[in-house]
Amino acid sequence: MTNPFLTPWTTAFDLPPFADISDADFKPAFEAGLVEGRAAIKAIAENTDAPTFENTIEAMENCEALLSKVLGVFYGIAGADSNEIREELQRDFGPILADYSSEITANTALFERIETLWNTREDLGLNDEQMRVLMLTRRSFVRSGAQLSHDDKDRMAKIKSRLSTLGTEFSQNLLGDESDWFMALEDADLVGLPDFVIDAMKSAGAAKKLDGPCLTTSRSLFVPFLQFSPRRDLREAVFHAWKSRGARGKDNDNRGHAAEILKLREERAKLLGYESFATYKLETQMAKTPDAVRKLLMEVWTPAKAAAEKDGAILEQMLHADGYTGPLEPWDWRYYSEKRRKIEHDLDEAELKPYLQLDRMIEAAFACATRLFGLAFEPLDATLYHEDVRGWNVTRDGEHIAVFMGDYFARASKRSGAWCTAMRSQKKLGGDTKPIVLNVCNFAKASGGKPNLLSYDDARTLFHEFGHALHQMLSDVTYESISGTSVARDFVELPSQLYEHWLEVPEVLQEFATHADTGEAMPADMLKRLLDAQTYDQGYTTVGYVASALTDLNFHDGDAPADPMQSQAETLDQLGMPKATTMFHEAPHFQHVFAGDGYSCGYYSYMWSEVMDADAFDAFKETGPFDAKTANLLKTHILSAGGSADPEQLYTAFRGRMPGPEAMLKGRGLA
């Protein structure tokens, strides 16, 4: 049979023909893509004509069409619906791609053409977008080792190849660890749990082929269990299972991987002349330096720690009132915090959750995009890569803009967390290519056809990832290399975190927060109590995040630690981490940092972007949450611009100035 990747697609919107694609198609198509790419790069490098932007930079932009086609689909599926064949392909593809990339950046003739263009850039008549692409292309080559000696280039290639292997193994080890652990529960273990938690655990049990409910380390299960279960022994057991992921001393143990990754990153940075990996990585970000990152995080840490300690003392009194002696423990915090929230804000998640149906929250995210940016969403009648995945044709004024897919439910084949990816990115070079964008989440799936219910945090996650999707779908640039989310890591979270704010707009919840059984809108007093409680427990939440971000920074700022767990412990000790709080991510399961290079020394990015998103939403508070003029400024200067200009320039064009942290601290209740 013909390999689907090697023939033109005749599907609507050039959607991948998922029903025709088998796992056996990926490798031969991948290999064909490499042959095509290598031939194209060779032709560019050996072109006897004088280098021009068109015959060098634009030619490079267009030289990997088949490879991009294959990898966009493969990696989109592999993270969301893994199997043994796809895991093996990931292990094979990673180092091959790293070697391929090293071949290109080590190509002396190719770099000489780029350098010639850079040195004569003022005479080339380039527009701003082309100048940006030229700068980024040259910078990428230099930071990949194009100016190194032959021996150092060889060593750099080996480092990149090994890092690719380690990152893939880290992610797969964690997925294996998470899939292996579960706790079957008896009826006596379910006392005190709301029906929606029990129902989700029954669905998890069915997925494990058990006769009854079970508990896993999926966030959509263990968090509500910690919130509601009065069984302190079971809360402790699931907490330790979650905390020990990737560090259980078995084949899936990630501690050695983390140590080797940090050492290789340090060597990579020093080959390029940098003091540390942190100085190398942050040079191209908005933060620029480790000191700037540390300054922001410590400005937030001090009030967050004080708030957490104050809250912890109250929760410990509640623990003692229940007859327990000793200190409040991490597996106690969520349980007593949920009790306290009900007392102080009259909010009960079991009462709240039926108003947050998944389908209605998807409608809410779409409706906000319609009012802000004129987008319309029509369900697609197409076979996608998994039965749970849904698709929509996204249009504006009747014109096709993008395909959006949502893959919302947790399953054993899906890595943990939530993310946005593009199976195909927007570009205009070589034809008007529209994006295919995918949101992946890990929400608990209800059993028996019951409505799928979200926590308020889940709903925020849905809006967050849809903000990333808008960044991809509204992209309007010529060159794929600067399309969509191809921006500085500490700027890329701005659109996603900003979009979360529309979930807090009262009129949005008034319309879309409807009860799963009665269809009635959320009562006005409940809505007010929900919005009034937005800063509740922010000390705990902020401490968990900042501790993780500072641990990540300390991993990379200076000599690489031989033992990342010891380095992590030293960071927490220096901070005086409140005992009953916990990091968001510990080293053996810190996928942001170790499963790839994207967020390495970059976990701080969420807070750096939050400084901007809080200030950006203030612009809408000043004009109205759906003000057309402000929305158009956001679309023009942020969402459509991709990486076409420096992030500070883009933000200043939208807001008129750069912000300070005041709005962010106020938004977290820490001002």
XYZ file of C-alpha atoms in Angstrom, residues 13-515:
503
model
C -8.307 21.297 5.049
C -5.417 18.901 4.283
C -6.087 17.188 7.599
C -3.865 14.143 8.133
C -5.741 11.027 6.934
C -5.500 9.421 10.372
C -7.545 6.355 9.394
C -5.023 5.530 6.663
C -1.881 6.136 8.730
C -0.348 3.156 10.499
C 2.636 3.045 12.806
C 4.528 1.253 10.034
C 4.286 4.378 7.853
C 6.228 6.704 10.141
C 9.772 5.362 9.801
C 9.979 5.100 5.979
C 8.359 8.525 5.612
C 10.761 9.939 8.213
C 13.729 8.494 6.336
C 12.439 9.906 3.051
C 12.066 13.287 4.719
C 15.685 13.184 5.870
C 16.868 12.349 2.342
C 14.839 15.243 0.945
C 16.078 17.639 3.618
C 19.737 16.689 3.224
C 19.549 17.095 -0.550
C 17.945 20.509 -0.206
C 20.534 21.717 2.328
C 23.356 20.443 0.107
C 21.933 22.341 -2.842
C 21.706 25.561 -0.842
C 25.210 25.244 0.589
C 26.783 24.406 -2.779
C 24.867 26.991 -4.800
C 27.445 28.870 -6.904
C 25.255 31.980 -7.065
C 25.993 34.718 -4.575
C 23.926 34.295 -1.418
C 20.630 36.140 -1.279
C 17.866 36.071 1.280
C 15.730 34.129 -1.202
C 18.259 31.470 -2.269
C 19.554 30.886 1.257
C 17.183 31.821 4.102
C 13.887 31.308 2.271
C 15.260 28.150 0.659
C 16.085 26.812 4.135
C 12.575 27.670 5.332
C 11.144 25.487 2.562
C 13.583 22.585 2.550
C 11.933 20.202 5.058
C 8.311 20.002 3.915
C 8.051 16.213 4.105
C 9.978 15.929 7.364
C 7.769 18.559 8.994
C 4.669 16.783 7.697
C 5.740 13.463 9.230
C 7.016 14.795 12.535
C 4.066 17.116 13.101
C 1.723 14.141 13.055
C 4.044 11.685 14.792
C 4.955 13.817 17.797
C 1.409 15.125 18.057
C 0.169 11.570 18.491
C 3.116 10.040 20.357
C 2.733 12.190 23.471
C -1.044 11.858 23.622
C -1.568 8.213 22.633
C 1.635 6.276 23.073
C 2.258 2.585 22.479
C 5.350 0.371 22.369
C 5.973 0.983 18.665
C 5.679 4.756 18.994
C 7.901 4.777 22.068
C 10.548 2.830 20.160
C 10.265 5.242 17.237
C 10.683 8.191 19.600
C 13.865 6.618 20.961
C 15.115 6.087 17.401
C 14.088 9.437 15.945
C 15.485 11.645 18.738
C 19.233 11.076 18.247
C 18.837 10.862 14.461
C 17.180 14.277 14.423
C 19.843 15.676 16.749
C 22.565 14.398 14.400
C 20.712 15.812 11.398
C 20.454 19.217 13.078
C 24.148 19.123 13.966
C 25.035 18.318 10.353
C 23.235 21.448 9.220
C 24.653 23.852 11.803
C 28.171 22.416 11.295
C 27.957 22.935 7.510
C 30.704 25.517 6.978
C 29.645 26.497 3.460
C 26.046 27.016 4.555
C 27.043 29.136 7.549
C 29.346 31.238 5.351
C 26.355 32.118 3.174
C 24.340 33.085 6.242
C 27.245 35.106 7.626
C 27.651 36.945 4.332
C 24.001 37.941 4.431
C 24.300 39.025 8.059
C 27.333 41.186 7.402
C 25.596 42.901 4.472
C 22.097 42.961 5.967
C 21.650 46.725 5.722
C 22.125 46.543 1.953
C 19.644 43.718 1.281
C 16.415 45.726 1.345
C 14.812 43.372 3.871
C 11.573 44.168 5.642
C 11.347 43.905 9.444
C 10.097 40.312 9.397
C 12.858 39.167 7.045
C 15.493 40.933 9.139
C 14.163 39.158 12.224
C 14.281 35.754 10.483
C 17.852 36.387 9.318
C 18.942 37.370 12.827
C 17.269 34.349 14.427
C 18.689 31.952 11.834
C 22.235 33.193 12.324
C 21.847 33.219 16.111
C 20.590 29.643 16.074
C 23.637 28.511 14.081
C 26.070 30.351 16.373
C 24.427 29.009 19.535
C 24.503 25.515 18.033
C 28.272 25.678 17.534
C 28.736 26.875 13.938
C 31.818 28.899 14.955
C 33.476 26.091 16.916
C 36.546 24.133 15.851
C 36.066 20.843 14.014
C 36.716 18.772 17.153
C 34.390 20.893 19.277
C 31.670 20.619 16.640
C 31.975 16.851 16.829
C 31.718 16.933 20.602
C 28.723 19.289 20.441
C 26.962 16.890 18.057
C 27.526 13.982 20.460
C 26.195 16.035 23.380
C 23.035 16.999 21.510
C 22.453 13.416 20.395
C 22.862 12.055 23.900
C 20.609 14.760 25.371
C 17.912 13.831 22.886
C 18.097 10.182 23.947
C 18.034 11.049 27.644
C 15.085 13.430 27.275
C 13.005 10.808 25.472
C 13.886 8.145 28.035
C 13.075 10.519 30.898
C 9.562 11.101 29.541
C 8.965 7.421 28.785
C 10.266 6.332 32.196
C 7.801 8.679 33.861
C 4.912 7.500 31.713
C 5.803 3.903 32.621
C 6.004 4.723 36.320
C 2.654 6.518 36.247
C 1.021 3.686 34.320
C 2.353 1.010 36.683
C 1.089 2.493 39.951
C -2.524 2.230 41.027
C -4.402 1.451 44.223
C -7.565 -0.646 44.056
C -10.160 0.634 46.537
C -12.855 -1.115 48.550
C -16.198 0.403 49.528
C -14.822 1.330 52.948
C -12.112 3.402 51.264
C -14.699 5.602 49.517
C -16.273 7.084 52.627
C -16.539 10.857 52.410
C -15.814 11.073 48.698
C -18.248 12.959 46.444
C -19.983 10.996 43.715
C -17.963 12.651 40.947
C -14.691 11.417 42.524
C -16.023 7.881 42.942
C -17.343 7.891 39.397
C -13.981 9.016 37.987
C -12.189 6.301 39.969
C -14.612 3.681 38.649
C -13.763 4.818 35.130
C -10.048 4.527 35.988
C -10.648 1.056 37.396
C -12.416 -0.037 34.221
C -9.453 1.229 32.188
C -7.217 -0.974 34.368
C -9.638 -3.892 33.825
C -10.555 -3.996 37.522
C -13.965 -4.839 38.956
C -14.107 -1.690 41.055
C -12.666 1.810 41.487
C -8.980 2.570 41.685
C -6.758 5.519 42.460
C -3.895 6.577 40.166
C -1.395 9.423 40.199
C -3.337 11.254 37.481
C -3.843 14.776 38.777
C -7.569 14.594 38.022
C -7.832 11.716 40.526
C -5.271 12.179 43.264
C -5.961 15.895 43.860
C -9.690 15.477 44.596
C -8.885 12.380 46.653
C -6.513 14.451 48.788
C -9.188 17.134 49.066
C -12.042 14.926 50.209
C -10.861 11.644 51.702
C -10.945 11.544 55.518
C -8.668 8.476 55.366
C -5.343 9.998 56.351
C -3.514 6.712 55.720
C -4.717 6.554 52.116
C -3.977 10.244 51.545
C -0.422 9.619 52.704
C -0.058 6.580 50.447
C -1.207 8.345 47.283
C 0.844 11.432 48.112
C 4.024 9.358 48.412
C 3.171 7.544 45.175
C 2.801 10.882 43.395
C 5.932 12.346 44.981
C 8.102 9.302 44.204
C 7.311 9.112 40.472
C 10.536 8.537 38.566
C 12.449 7.735 41.764
C 11.336 4.264 42.816
C 14.647 2.534 42.209
C 13.390 0.424 39.309
C 14.018 0.459 35.562
C 12.026 3.698 35.276
C 14.173 5.612 37.773
C 15.037 9.055 36.386
C 17.573 10.309 38.930
C 20.585 9.202 36.898
C 19.078 10.695 33.752
C 18.612 14.061 35.452
C 22.231 14.146 36.655
C 23.636 13.274 33.227
C 21.388 15.803 31.472
C 22.584 18.611 33.756
C 26.247 17.680 33.251
C 25.894 17.591 29.460
C 24.066 20.921 29.401
C 26.876 22.494 31.395
C 29.459 21.104 28.962
C 27.438 22.347 25.999
C 27.300 25.882 27.416
C 30.990 25.956 28.257
C 31.953 24.774 24.774
C 30.223 27.923 23.547
C 32.067 30.129 26.044
C 29.344 30.648 28.653
C 29.881 30.439 32.417
C 26.894 28.146 32.915
C 23.915 26.705 31.138
C 21.736 29.345 32.824
C 23.694 32.217 31.283
C 23.567 30.475 27.899
C 19.856 29.692 28.011
C 18.633 33.000 29.413
C 20.633 35.189 27.031
C 17.907 34.980 24.373
C 14.960 35.261 26.780
C 13.288 38.404 28.088
C 14.914 37.857 31.485
C 18.442 37.856 29.965
C 20.267 36.851 33.190
C 19.923 34.414 36.118
C 20.010 37.376 38.514
C 16.924 38.904 36.892
C 15.037 35.613 37.247
C 16.117 35.172 40.859
C 15.109 38.741 41.714
C 11.543 38.275 40.473
C 11.113 34.869 42.105
C 12.404 36.079 45.475
C 10.145 39.149 45.349
C 7.254 36.715 45.178
C 8.688 34.072 47.526
C 8.797 36.298 50.604
C 5.082 37.224 50.781
C 4.039 33.771 49.501
C 5.976 31.976 52.249
C 4.497 34.272 54.898
C 0.986 33.575 53.602
C 1.602 29.817 53.469
C 2.959 29.721 57.022
C -0.027 31.697 58.297
C -2.457 29.385 56.496
C -0.553 26.290 57.620
C -0.907 27.249 61.278
C -4.693 27.448 60.877
C -4.871 24.111 59.072
C -2.714 22.461 61.745
C -5.190 23.583 64.403
C -7.940 21.892 62.357
C -5.842 18.715 62.201
C -5.409 18.713 65.982
C -9.133 19.357 66.459
C -9.721 16.087 64.604
C -7.707 14.279 67.268
C -4.352 13.973 65.492
C -1.140 14.974 67.185
C 2.021 16.123 65.488
C 2.537 18.546 62.617
C 0.446 19.169 59.534
C 1.838 17.035 56.690
C 1.757 17.595 52.906
C -0.978 14.956 52.503
C -3.121 16.909 54.993
C -2.991 20.350 53.385
C -5.561 19.939 50.612
C -8.011 18.094 52.884
C -8.090 20.774 55.566
C -7.817 23.602 53.059
C -10.975 22.318 51.350
C -12.743 22.219 54.735
C -11.552 25.742 55.514
C -12.661 27.036 52.105
C -16.145 25.732 52.801
C -16.191 27.480 56.182
C -14.738 30.823 55.069
C -16.153 31.119 51.548
C -19.094 28.716 51.767
C -17.632 26.920 48.742
C -17.907 23.159 48.420
C -16.278 21.694 45.321
C -18.780 18.857 45.317
C -21.523 21.489 45.071
C -19.598 23.622 42.571
C -18.383 20.962 40.150
C -21.735 20.064 38.495
C -21.798 23.617 37.155
C -18.473 23.153 35.368
C -19.262 20.683 32.606
C -16.465 20.035 30.134
C -18.676 20.621 27.092
C -19.968 23.915 28.468
C -16.464 25.120 29.330
C -15.346 24.340 25.772
C -18.312 26.391 24.574
C -17.267 29.202 26.908
C -13.696 29.260 25.582
C -15.021 29.341 22.017
C -17.599 32.034 22.789
C -14.953 34.341 24.253
C -12.815 33.876 21.120
C -15.874 34.709 19.014
C -16.566 37.934 20.877
C -12.918 38.984 21.023
C -11.598 37.933 17.624
C -14.611 37.059 15.465
C -13.824 33.332 15.308
C -16.452 30.663 14.660
C -16.135 26.936 15.460
C -17.905 24.252 13.443
C -17.559 20.586 14.499
C -15.600 18.461 12.041
C -16.979 15.201 10.722
C -13.625 13.456 10.409
C -11.789 10.456 11.795
C -9.064 11.668 14.159
C -6.263 9.756 15.892
C -8.327 8.592 18.909
C -12.035 8.169 19.529
C -11.945 10.744 22.346
C -10.479 13.501 20.151
C -12.789 16.174 18.766
C -12.146 18.577 15.911
C -13.475 21.928 14.722
C -13.153 24.018 11.581
C -12.209 27.509 12.761
C -13.379 30.369 10.550
C -13.554 34.169 10.554
C -16.063 35.933 8.308
C -16.600 32.590 6.578
C -12.906 32.107 5.766
C -11.070 29.009 7.014
C -8.495 30.019 9.632
C -7.398 26.741 11.260
C -8.348 23.261 12.391
C -8.547 22.907 16.167
C -8.540 19.535 17.935
C -9.187 18.823 21.603
C -8.002 15.645 23.366
C -9.278 16.129 26.893
C -9.372 12.836 28.837
C -6.670 11.093 30.860
C -5.593 7.608 29.739
C -2.654 5.326 30.393
C -1.161 6.014 26.948
C -1.001 9.778 27.524
C 1.793 11.546 29.365
C 0.720 13.644 32.324
C 0.042 17.358 32.200
C -1.586 19.559 29.588
C -0.114 21.102 26.468
C -0.713 22.667 23.080
C 1.031 21.625 19.886
C 0.680 22.312 16.177
C 0.623 19.369 13.802
C 1.043 22.005 11.117
C 2.076 25.625 11.659
C 0.851 28.713 9.851
C 2.984 30.279 7.113
C 2.593 32.158 3.821
C 5.887 31.329 2.117
C 5.244 28.847 -0.673
C 1.470 29.110 -0.282
C -1.040 30.111 2.401
C -0.715 27.266 4.916
C -3.331 27.167 7.684
C -2.470 25.605 11.054
C -3.705 22.375 12.615
C -3.632 22.903 16.377
C -4.080 20.379 19.185
C -4.878 20.889 22.877
C -4.162 17.902 25.138
C -5.425 17.649 28.737
C -5.804 14.937 31.376
C -9.296 15.384 32.782
C -11.085 12.501 34.470
C -13.577 10.799 32.169
C -16.977 10.030 33.643
C -18.360 6.520 33.378
C -21.666 5.388 31.962
C -22.250 8.362 29.685
C -22.526 10.817 32.572
C -21.522 14.475 32.010
C -17.812 15.099 32.382
C -17.266 17.541 35.216
C -14.275 19.794 35.842
C -12.833 21.438 38.902
C -12.337 25.174 38.644
C -8.590 24.518 38.240
C -9.395 22.139 35.378
C -11.480 24.829 33.719
C -8.578 27.271 34.048
C -6.313 24.682 32.430
C -8.734 24.365 29.514
C -8.729 28.149 29.008
C -4.933 28.262 29.438
C -4.249 25.721 26.715
C -6.824 27.344 24.452
C -4.919 30.619 24.858
C -1.868 28.835 23.422
C -4.085 27.508 20.628
C -5.237 31.027 19.757
C -1.589 32.083 19.515
C -1.157 29.351 16.895
C -4.484 29.778 15.093
C -4.316 33.573 14.765
C -0.676 33.579 13.641
C -0.257 35.735 10.521
C 3.371 35.686 9.408
C 5.246 34.714 6.263
C 7.865 32.390 7.732
C 7.148 29.206 9.683
C 10.227 29.645 11.878
C 8.548 32.629 13.599
C 4.977 31.332 13.443
C 2.617 30.950 16.370
C 4.332 30.139 19.649
C 7.861 30.461 18.180
C 8.759 33.159 20.686
C 10.910 33.567 23.776
C 9.946 30.985 26.393
C 9.224 33.637 29.030
C 6.841 35.385 26.603
C 5.042 32.340 25.221
C 2.926 31.897 28.371
C 1.466 35.410 28.063
C -1.397 34.503 25.676
C -2.271 31.341 27.613
C -2.247 32.891 31.078
C -4.014 36.006 29.829
C -6.844 33.923 28.380
C -7.464 32.345 31.790
C -8.798 35.707 32.964
C -11.899 35.414 30.770
C -13.020 32.477 32.889
C -13.228 34.956 35.760
C -15.531 37.334 33.843
C -18.901 37.027 35.634
C -21.002 37.149 32.464
C -19.067 34.180 31.032
C -19.807 31.951 34.021
C -23.381 33.270 34.206
C -23.970 31.953 30.690
C -21.932 28.753 30.595
C -21.711 27.468 34.185
C -24.952 25.487 34.086
C -25.871 22.520 36.264
